[in-house]
Amino acid sequence: MKNNHETILKCASMVEKAESVAVLSGAGVSTSSGIPDFRGPNGIYRRKYDVDPEMIFDIDFFSRDPSFFYKFHREFLEALEEVSPSYTHKFLAALEREGRLKGIVTQNIDALHHKAGSQKVLEIHGGVWKSTCLSCGKSYDYETSRRKTMDEDIPRCEICGGVIKPDIVFFGENVKHLEASRSIISQADLLFVLGSSLTVVPAALLPSCCTGRIVVVNKGEVSGAYLPPDRIDLRVEGDLDEFFRGLNEKLNLTIQ
Ligand code: CNA
């Protein structure tokens, strides 16, 4: 369905009737903040690097050559300092303040849901706020690991010289908070799936735990492999910020 008046009315009525809303968010909620997604038209996977960009977050590749990841990561950390939450992040924070939104499960590693004021956020792919030495397990806070990342080609542990890795979940590693995520989504009577191609498992499997209604908002293809199209009650093909601006003309939440 296009993002039109009828769609907005239908979704507003779903939100008004819902007692427990949950969200699964993906990289698309942060593109208007200036952070590129993976698979969208300006996504990281469409850029030209010396190495296949799908290897950036591959744990086996990182173990062989961490420098490729760190080239990318330096740019990402610089971008993070500049960015601020999108209208969509702010709308979701407002829905939580209203008491209707019970939790956000995010695949993102940019902390923009927190920056927008959301409290109930599960970062299933981790984040950059802590880093760990892969040899001795020493933990590094954000400031120290950021400084080392900017100063060293490959940041190394001050104690043992091992390679330090941010606590981002790479392909090939276990996601975090899986049980808690299943629990929030299975208890929701309305689930929003936002800005995700639904191709990365196990995150893409989570919507199928929902027994309530499911609204998918995404500009571009959403895989039906893990969430069959007949399980989706409302599929909005369009820009997220535009959609939530329209929705809030009906709901009148206070956006901060
Ligand atoms: P993805 O596969 O890149 O899909 C994103 C989807 O969002 C695409 O279908 C886009 O077309 C769509 N999209 C982009 N902008 C908008 C917009 N303004 N309005 C509506 N739709 C839009 O990303 P997924 O999240 O599905 O894949 C999961 C990966 C991406 C996770 O492992 C993340 O860690 C990883 N990732 C995160 C970030 C971040 O933290 N912001 C950035 C890039 C990748």
mmCIF file of N, CA and C in Angstrom, residues 145-253:
data_model
loop_
_atom_site.group_PDB
_atom_site.id
_atom_site.type_symbol
_atom_site.label_atom_id
_atom_site.label_comp_id
_atom_site.label_asym_id
_atom_site.label_seq_id
_atom_site.Cartn_x
_atom_site.Cartn_y
_atom_site.Cartn_z
ATOM 1 N N SER A 145 38.321 3.164 23.753
ATOM 2 C CA SER A 145 38.393 2.390 22.508
ATOM 3 C C SER A 145 38.308 3.328 21.299
ATOM 4 N N ARG A 146 37.553 4.421 21.437
ATOM 5 C CA ARG A 146 37.468 5.379 20.332
ATOM 6 C C ARG A 146 38.839 6.010 20.071
ATOM 7 N N ARG A 147 39.508 6.439 21.161
ATOM 8 C CA ARG A 147 40.832 7.056 21.007
ATOM 9 C C ARG A 147 41.802 6.074 20.355
ATOM 10 N N LYS A 148 41.785 4.829 20.833
ATOM 11 C CA LYS A 148 42.709 3.835 20.282
ATOM 12 C C LYS A 148 42.377 3.546 18.805
ATOM 13 N N THR A 149 41.071 3.520 18.491
ATOM 14 C CA THR A 149 40.659 3.256 17.102
ATOM 15 C C THR A 149 41.165 4.355 16.175
ATOM 16 N N MET A 150 41.108 5.605 16.650
ATOM 17 C CA MET A 150 41.536 6.731 15.814
ATOM 18 C C MET A 150 43.068 6.774 15.703
ATOM 19 N N ASP A 151 43.759 6.326 16.775
ATOM 20 C CA ASP A 151 45.226 6.463 16.803
ATOM 21 C C ASP A 151 45.972 5.272 16.201
ATOM 22 N N GLU A 152 45.354 4.089 16.255
ATOM 23 C CA GLU A 152 46.085 2.881 15.866
ATOM 24 C C GLU A 152 45.420 2.251 14.639
ATOM 25 N N ASP A 153 46.216 1.682 13.746
ATOM 26 C CA ASP A 153 45.656 1.024 12.558
ATOM 27 C C ASP A 153 44.718 -0.102 13.006
ATOM 28 N N ILE A 154 45.228 -0.937 13.933
ATOM 29 C CA ILE A 154 44.396 -1.962 14.574
ATOM 30 C C ILE A 154 44.563 -1.755 16.087
ATOM 31 N N PRO A 155 43.500 -1.338 16.800
ATOM 32 C CA PRO A 155 43.654 -1.086 18.233
ATOM 33 C C PRO A 155 44.015 -2.359 19.005
ATOM 34 N N ARG A 156 45.017 -2.219 19.864
ATOM 35 C CA ARG A 156 45.507 -3.401 20.586
ATOM 36 C C ARG A 156 45.406 -3.190 22.087
ATOM 37 N N CYS A 157 45.283 -4.296 22.809
ATOM 38 C CA CYS A 157 45.091 -4.296 24.259
ATOM 39 C C CYS A 157 46.339 -3.758 24.972
ATOM 40 N N GLU A 158 46.096 -2.894 25.976
ATOM 41 C CA GLU A 158 47.202 -2.313 26.741
ATOM 42 C C GLU A 158 47.887 -3.367 27.615
ATOM 43 N N ILE A 159 47.180 -4.448 27.932
ATOM 44 C CA ILE A 159 47.731 -5.469 28.833
ATOM 45 C C ILE A 159 48.483 -6.546 28.044
ATOM 46 N N CYS A 160 47.816 -7.109 27.027
ATOM 47 C CA CYS A 160 48.407 -8.304 26.384
ATOM 48 C C CYS A 160 48.735 -8.103 24.901
ATOM 49 N N GLY A 161 48.347 -6.968 24.335
ATOM 50 C CA GLY A 161 48.644 -6.728 22.901
ATOM 51 C C GLY A 161 47.668 -7.403 21.955
ATOM 52 N N GLY A 162 46.622 -8.053 22.498
ATOM 53 C CA GLY A 162 45.610 -8.709 21.646
ATOM 54 C C GLY A 162 44.774 -7.669 20.891
ATOM 55 N N VAL A 163 44.051 -8.146 19.880
ATOM 56 C CA VAL A 163 43.202 -7.237 19.087
ATOM 57 C C VAL A 163 41.937 -6.907 19.883
ATOM 58 N N ILE A 164 41.586 -5.621 19.876
ATOM 59 C CA ILE A 164 40.354 -5.185 20.552
ATOM 60 C C ILE A 164 39.235 -5.152 19.512
ATOM 61 N N LYS A 165 38.045 -5.604 19.927
ATOM 62 C CA LYS A 165 36.886 -5.571 19.003
ATOM 63 C C LYS A 165 35.702 -4.925 19.714
ATOM 64 N N PRO A 166 35.013 -3.985 19.033
ATOM 65 C CA PRO A 166 33.805 -3.418 19.665
ATOM 66 C C PRO A 166 32.747 -4.504 19.852
ATOM 67 N N ASP A 167 31.877 -4.320 20.836
ATOM 68 C CA ASP A 167 30.877 -5.365 21.141
ATOM 69 C C ASP A 167 29.689 -5.305 20.173
ATOM 70 N N ILE A 168 30.011 -5.175 18.888
ATOM 71 C CA ILE A 168 29.022 -5.289 17.814
ATOM 72 C C ILE A 168 28.953 -6.771 17.463
ATOM 73 N N VAL A 169 27.732 -7.273 17.231
ATOM 74 C CA VAL A 169 27.596 -8.679 16.831
ATOM 75 C C VAL A 169 27.908 -8.800 15.340
ATOM 76 N N PHE A 170 28.958 -9.534 15.024
ATOM 77 C CA PHE A 170 29.333 -9.757 13.623
ATOM 78 C C PHE A 170 28.581 -10.969 13.080
ATOM 79 N N PHE A 171 28.520 -11.078 11.740
ATOM 80 C CA PHE A 171 27.968 -12.301 11.143
ATOM 81 C C PHE A 171 28.848 -13.461 11.613
ATOM 82 N N GLY A 172 28.196 -14.495 12.131
ATOM 83 C CA GLY A 172 28.956 -15.639 12.662
ATOM 84 C C GLY A 172 29.018 -15.624 14.179
ATOM 85 N N GLU A 173 28.499 -14.555 14.820
ATOM 86 C CA GLU A 173 28.455 -14.497 16.289
ATOM 87 C C GLU A 173 26.998 -14.567 16.753
ATOM 88 N N ASN A 174 26.816 -14.895 18.041
ATOM 89 C CA ASN A 174 25.454 -14.992 18.573
ATOM 90 C C ASN A 174 24.877 -13.612 18.862
ATOM 91 N N VAL A 175 23.598 -13.430 18.507
ATOM 92 C CA VAL A 175 22.958 -12.153 18.837
ATOM 93 C C VAL A 175 22.692 -12.082 20.335
ATOM 94 N N LYS A 176 22.417 -10.871 20.817
ATOM 95 C CA LYS A 176 22.156 -10.646 22.248
ATOM 96 C C LYS A 176 20.647 -10.553 22.488
ATOM 97 N N HIS A 177 20.241 -10.775 23.730
ATOM 98 C CA HIS A 177 18.849 -10.540 24.196
ATOM 99 C C HIS A 177 17.794 -11.271 23.363
ATOM 100 N N LEU A 178 18.111 -12.450 22.845
ATOM 101 C CA LEU A 178 17.155 -13.114 21.945
ATOM 102 C C LEU A 178 15.865 -13.507 22.676
ATOM 103 N N GLU A 179 16.003 -14.068 23.892
ATOM 104 C CA GLU A 179 14.801 -14.498 24.626
ATOM 105 C C GLU A 179 13.930 -13.296 24.995
ATOM 106 N N ALA A 180 14.592 -12.226 25.492
ATOM 107 C CA ALA A 180 13.840 -11.018 25.877
ATOM 108 C C ALA A 180 13.148 -10.414 24.654
ATOM 109 N N SER A 181 13.795 -10.473 23.506
ATOM 110 C CA SER A 181 13.199 -9.925 22.269
ATOM 111 C C SER A 181 11.972 -10.739 21.880
ATOM 112 N N ARG A 182 12.119 -12.070 21.951
ATOM 113 C CA ARG A 182 10.967 -12.936 21.625
ATOM 114 C C ARG A 182 9.804 -12.631 22.553
ATOM 115 N N SER A 183 10.129 -12.413 23.826
ATOM 116 C CA SER A 183 9.080 -12.195 24.809
ATOM 117 C C SER A 183 8.322 -10.886 24.512
ATOM 118 N N ILE A 184 9.036 -9.806 24.243
ATOM 119 C CA ILE A 184 8.370 -8.518 23.938
ATOM 120 C C ILE A 184 7.494 -8.657 22.688
ATOM 121 N N ILE A 185 8.047 -9.299 21.663
ATOM 122 C CA ILE A 185 7.319 -9.377 20.390
ATOM 123 C C ILE A 185 6.133 -10.338 20.490
ATOM 124 N N SER A 186 6.303 -11.424 21.237
ATOM 125 C CA SER A 186 5.174 -12.375 21.310
ATOM 126 C C SER A 186 4.033 -11.820 22.157
ATOM 127 N N GLN A 187 4.330 -10.876 23.065
ATOM 128 C CA GLN A 187 3.253 -10.309 23.898
ATOM 129 C C GLN A 187 2.572 -9.100 23.254
ATOM 130 N N ALA A 188 3.137 -8.624 22.132
ATOM 131 C CA ALA A 188 2.589 -7.401 21.524
ATOM 132 C C ALA A 188 1.284 -7.695 20.784
ATOM 133 N N ASP A 189 0.319 -6.769 20.899
ATOM 134 C CA ASP A 189 -0.862 -6.930 20.045
ATOM 135 C C ASP A 189 -0.708 -6.125 18.751
ATOM 136 N N LEU A 190 0.376 -5.338 18.673
ATOM 137 C CA LEU A 190 0.702 -4.650 17.411
ATOM 138 C C LEU A 190 2.220 -4.563 17.293
ATOM 139 N N LEU A 191 2.727 -5.051 16.171
ATOM 140 C CA LEU A 191 4.173 -4.993 15.927
ATOM 141 C C LEU A 191 4.445 -4.141 14.693
ATOM 142 N N PHE A 192 5.345 -3.165 14.849
ATOM 143 C CA PHE A 192 5.840 -2.408 13.698
ATOM 144 C C PHE A 192 7.192 -2.999 13.284
ATOM 145 N N VAL A 193 7.328 -3.339 12.008
ATOM 146 C CA VAL A 193 8.629 -3.759 11.476
ATOM 147 C C VAL A 193 9.081 -2.618 10.565
ATOM 148 N N LEU A 194 10.169 -1.954 10.939
ATOM 149 C CA LEU A 194 10.496 -0.666 10.309
ATOM 150 C C LEU A 194 11.901 -0.646 9.716
ATOM 151 N N GLY A 195 11.990 -0.300 8.441
ATOM 152 C CA GLY A 195 13.296 -0.055 7.813
ATOM 153 C C GLY A 195 14.214 -1.253 7.841
ATOM 154 N N SER A 196 13.644 -2.424 7.580
ATOM 155 C CA SER A 196 14.488 -3.628 7.542
ATOM 156 C C SER A 196 14.131 -4.466 6.315
ATOM 157 N N SER A 197 15.160 -4.994 5.661
ATOM 158 C CA SER A 197 14.914 -5.888 4.528
ATOM 159 C C SER A 197 14.532 -7.287 5.019
ATOM 160 N N LEU A 198 14.607 -7.514 6.326
ATOM 161 C CA LEU A 198 14.295 -8.819 6.949
ATOM 162 C C LEU A 198 15.073 -9.962 6.296
ATOM 163 N N THR A 199 16.373 -9.741 6.155
ATOM 164 C CA THR A 199 17.205 -10.787 5.549
ATOM 165 C C THR A 199 18.228 -11.355 6.525
ATOM 166 N N VAL A 200 18.428 -10.658 7.665
ATOM 167 C CA VAL A 200 19.468 -11.105 8.597
ATOM 168 C C VAL A 200 18.811 -11.921 9.712
ATOM 169 N N VAL A 201 19.184 -13.195 9.805
ATOM 170 C CA VAL A 201 18.629 -14.043 10.870
ATOM 171 C C VAL A 201 19.609 -14.063 12.060
ATOM 172 N N PRO A 202 19.108 -14.254 13.280
ATOM 173 C CA PRO A 202 17.738 -14.589 13.644
ATOM 174 C C PRO A 202 16.785 -13.393 13.768
ATOM 175 N N ALA A 203 17.271 -12.149 13.608
ATOM 176 C CA ALA A 203 16.374 -10.994 13.757
ATOM 177 C C ALA A 203 15.140 -11.127 12.856
ATOM 178 N N ALA A 204 15.362 -11.582 11.623
ATOM 179 C CA ALA A 204 14.262 -11.660 10.653
ATOM 180 C C ALA A 204 13.202 -12.695 11.046
ATOM 181 N N LEU A 205 13.563 -13.591 11.967
ATOM 182 C CA LEU A 205 12.603 -14.611 12.418
ATOM 183 C C LEU A 205 11.679 -14.070 13.509
ATOM 184 N N LEU A 206 12.083 -12.958 14.144
ATOM 185 C CA LEU A 206 11.329 -12.477 15.318
ATOM 186 C C LEU A 206 9.873 -12.101 15.015
ATOM 187 N N PRO A 207 9.577 -11.406 13.892
ATOM 188 C CA PRO A 207 8.169 -11.027 13.660
ATOM 189 C C PRO A 207 7.212 -12.222 13.658
ATOM 190 N N SER A 208 7.720 -13.399 13.279
ATOM 191 C CA SER A 208 6.806 -14.555 13.235
ATOM 192 C C SER A 208 6.379 -14.999 14.639
ATOM 193 N N CYS A 209 7.034 -14.485 15.701
ATOM 194 C CA CYS A 209 6.591 -14.796 17.086
ATOM 195 C C CYS A 209 5.358 -13.985 17.455
ATOM 196 N N CYS A 210 5.059 -12.947 16.671
ATOM 197 C CA CYS A 210 3.968 -12.039 17.052
ATOM 198 C C CYS A 210 2.623 -12.683 16.712
ATOM 199 N N THR A 211 1.730 -12.685 17.700
ATOM 200 C CA THR A 211 0.397 -13.236 17.435
ATOM 201 C C THR A 211 -0.600 -12.109 17.158
ATOM 202 N N GLY A 212 -0.151 -10.867 17.346
ATOM 203 C CA GLY A 212 -1.021 -9.711 17.096
ATOM 204 C C GLY A 212 -0.905 -9.255 15.647
ATOM 205 N N ARG A 213 -1.245 -7.993 15.435
ATOM 206 C CA ARG A 213 -1.213 -7.445 14.071
ATOM 207 C C ARG A 213 0.206 -6.965 13.741
ATOM 208 N N ILE A 214 0.507 -7.002 12.456
ATOM 209 C CA ILE A 214 1.863 -6.615 12.026
ATOM 210 C C ILE A 214 1.766 -5.544 10.939
ATOM 211 N N VAL A 215 2.475 -4.437 11.189
ATOM 212 C CA VAL A 215 2.572 -3.351 10.200
ATOM 213 C C VAL A 215 4.029 -3.276 9.753
ATOM 214 N N VAL A 216 4.256 -3.345 8.455
ATOM 215 C CA VAL A 216 5.614 -3.252 7.918
ATOM 216 C C VAL A 216 5.732 -1.952 7.135
ATOM 217 N N VAL A 217 6.675 -1.098 7.523
ATOM 218 C CA VAL A 217 6.924 0.130 6.762
ATOM 219 C C VAL A 217 8.355 0.057 6.243
ATOM 220 N N ASN A 218 8.498 0.036 4.950
ATOM 221 C CA ASN A 218 9.824 -0.043 4.337
ATOM 222 C C ASN A 218 9.746 0.450 2.905
ATOM 223 N N LYS A 219 10.819 1.190 2.537
ATOM 224 C CA LYS A 219 10.912 1.633 1.150
ATOM 225 C C LYS A 219 11.797 0.601 0.472
ATOM 226 N N GLY A 220 11.231 -0.240 -0.360
ATOM 227 C CA GLY A 220 12.043 -1.290 -0.977
ATOM 228 C C GLY A 220 11.622 -2.664 -0.490
ATOM 229 N N GLU A 221 12.271 -3.640 -1.079
ATOM 230 C CA GLU A 221 11.855 -5.039 -0.884
ATOM 231 C C GLU A 221 12.038 -5.520 0.550
ATOM 232 N N VAL A 222 11.054 -6.298 1.016
ATOM 233 C CA VAL A 222 11.164 -6.960 2.326
ATOM 234 C C VAL A 222 11.046 -8.454 2.036
ATOM 235 N N SER A 223 12.002 -9.221 2.520
ATOM 236 C CA SER A 223 11.995 -10.656 2.227
ATOM 237 C C SER A 223 10.778 -11.339 2.850
ATOM 238 N N GLY A 224 10.181 -12.228 2.074
ATOM 239 C CA GLY A 224 9.056 -13.007 2.597
ATOM 240 C C GLY A 224 9.512 -14.360 3.143
ATOM 241 N N ALA A 225 10.829 -14.572 3.185
ATOM 242 C CA ALA A 225 11.338 -15.890 3.576
ATOM 243 C C ALA A 225 11.014 -16.231 5.032
ATOM 244 N N TYR A 226 11.024 -15.210 5.894
ATOM 245 C CA TYR A 226 10.820 -15.476 7.328
ATOM 246 C C TYR A 226 9.509 -14.899 7.846
ATOM 247 N N LEU A 227 8.969 -13.923 7.117
ATOM 248 C CA LEU A 227 7.667 -13.359 7.471
ATOM 249 C C LEU A 227 6.789 -13.422 6.224
ATOM 250 N N PRO A 228 5.931 -14.456 6.133
ATOM 251 C CA PRO A 228 5.122 -14.593 4.918
ATOM 252 C C PRO A 228 4.214 -13.380 4.730
ATOM 253 N N PRO A 229 4.042 -12.910 3.489
ATOM 254 C CA PRO A 229 3.230 -11.715 3.230
ATOM 255 C C PRO A 229 1.824 -11.803 3.840
ATOM 256 N N ASP A 230 1.254 -13.033 3.937
ATOM 257 C CA ASP A 230 -0.117 -13.110 4.476
ATOM 258 C C ASP A 230 -0.170 -12.899 6.003
ATOM 259 N N ARG A 231 0.993 -12.796 6.652
ATOM 260 C CA ARG A 231 1.015 -12.475 8.091
ATOM 261 C C ARG A 231 1.039 -10.949 8.326
ATOM 262 N N ILE A 232 1.216 -10.196 7.237
ATOM 263 C CA ILE A 232 1.330 -8.735 7.383
ATOM 264 C C ILE A 232 -0.057 -8.108 7.222
ATOM 265 N N ASP A 233 -0.486 -7.354 8.234
ATOM 266 C CA ASP A 233 -1.809 -6.730 8.175
ATOM 267 C C ASP A 233 -1.787 -5.433 7.381
ATOM 268 N N LEU A 234 -0.661 -4.730 7.452
ATOM 269 C CA LEU A 234 -0.539 -3.479 6.691
ATOM 270 C C LEU A 234 0.908 -3.351 6.231
ATOM 271 N N ARG A 235 1.102 -3.266 4.906
ATOM 272 C CA ARG A 235 2.452 -3.114 4.359
ATOM 273 C C ARG A 235 2.516 -1.736 3.711
ATOM 274 N N VAL A 236 3.305 -0.855 4.275
ATOM 275 C CA VAL A 236 3.417 0.494 3.723
ATOM 276 C C VAL A 236 4.744 0.595 2.990
ATOM 277 N N GLU A 237 4.653 0.921 1.692
ATOM 278 C CA GLU A 237 5.848 1.078 0.858
ATOM 279 C C GLU A 237 6.120 2.581 0.797
ATOM 280 N N GLY A 238 7.087 3.050 1.564
ATOM 281 C CA GLY A 238 7.342 4.488 1.529
ATOM 282 C C GLY A 238 8.355 4.904 2.581
ATOM 283 N N ASP A 239 8.577 6.204 2.634
ATOM 284 C CA ASP A 239 9.576 6.761 3.542
ATOM 285 C C ASP A 239 9.043 6.769 4.981
ATOM 286 N N LEU A 240 9.881 6.337 5.896
ATOM 287 C CA LEU A 240 9.451 6.201 7.296
ATOM 288 C C LEU A 240 9.078 7.539 7.940
ATOM 289 N N ASP A 241 9.950 8.534 7.789
ATOM 290 C CA ASP A 241 9.677 9.816 8.471
ATOM 291 C C ASP A 241 8.374 10.433 7.933
ATOM 292 N N GLU A 242 8.206 10.310 6.617
ATOM 293 C CA GLU A 242 6.981 10.848 6.001
ATOM 294 C C GLU A 242 5.754 10.123 6.571
ATOM 295 N N PHE A 243 5.860 8.801 6.677
ATOM 296 C CA PHE A 243 4.742 8.007 7.187
ATOM 297 C C PHE A 243 4.408 8.403 8.634
ATOM 298 N N PHE A 244 5.430 8.502 9.491
ATOM 299 C CA PHE A 244 5.143 8.789 10.907
ATOM 300 C C PHE A 244 4.706 10.242 11.125
ATOM 301 N N ARG A 245 5.183 11.138 10.266
ATOM 302 C CA ARG A 245 4.658 12.524 10.332
ATOM 303 C C ARG A 245 3.157 12.504 10.054
ATOM 304 N N GLY A 246 2.776 11.785 8.997
ATOM 305 C CA GLY A 246 1.359 11.675 8.630
ATOM 306 C C GLY A 246 0.562 11.020 9.746
ATOM 307 N N LEU A 247 1.115 9.957 10.315
ATOM 308 C CA LEU A 247 0.407 9.234 11.382
ATOM 309 C C LEU A 247 0.207 10.142 12.592
ATOM 310 N N ASN A 248 1.210 10.944 12.882
ATOM 311 C CA ASN A 248 1.090 11.792 14.069
ATOM 312 C C ASN A 248 0.135 12.963 13.881
ATOM 313 N N GLU A 249 -0.195 13.263 12.626
ATOM 314 C CA GLU A 249 -1.257 14.263 12.437
ATOM 315 C C GLU A 249 -2.572 13.725 12.991
ATOM 316 N N LYS A 250 -2.706 12.399 13.039
ATOM 317 C CA LYS A 250 -3.909 11.777 13.613
ATOM 318 C C LYS A 250 -3.740 11.533 15.113
ATOM 319 N N LEU A 251 -2.548 11.131 15.522
ATOM 320 C CA LEU A 251 -2.373 10.699 16.924
ATOM 321 C C LEU A 251 -2.015 11.848 17.862
ATOM 322 N N ASN A 252 -1.414 12.891 17.314
ATOM 323 C CA ASN A 252 -1.047 14.082 18.106
ATOM 324 C C ASN A 252 -0.177 13.797 19.320
ATOM 325 N N LEU A 253 0.826 12.954 19.160
ATOM 326 C CA LEU A 253 1.783 12.739 20.254
ATOM 327 C C LEU A 253 2.710 13.945 20.317
#
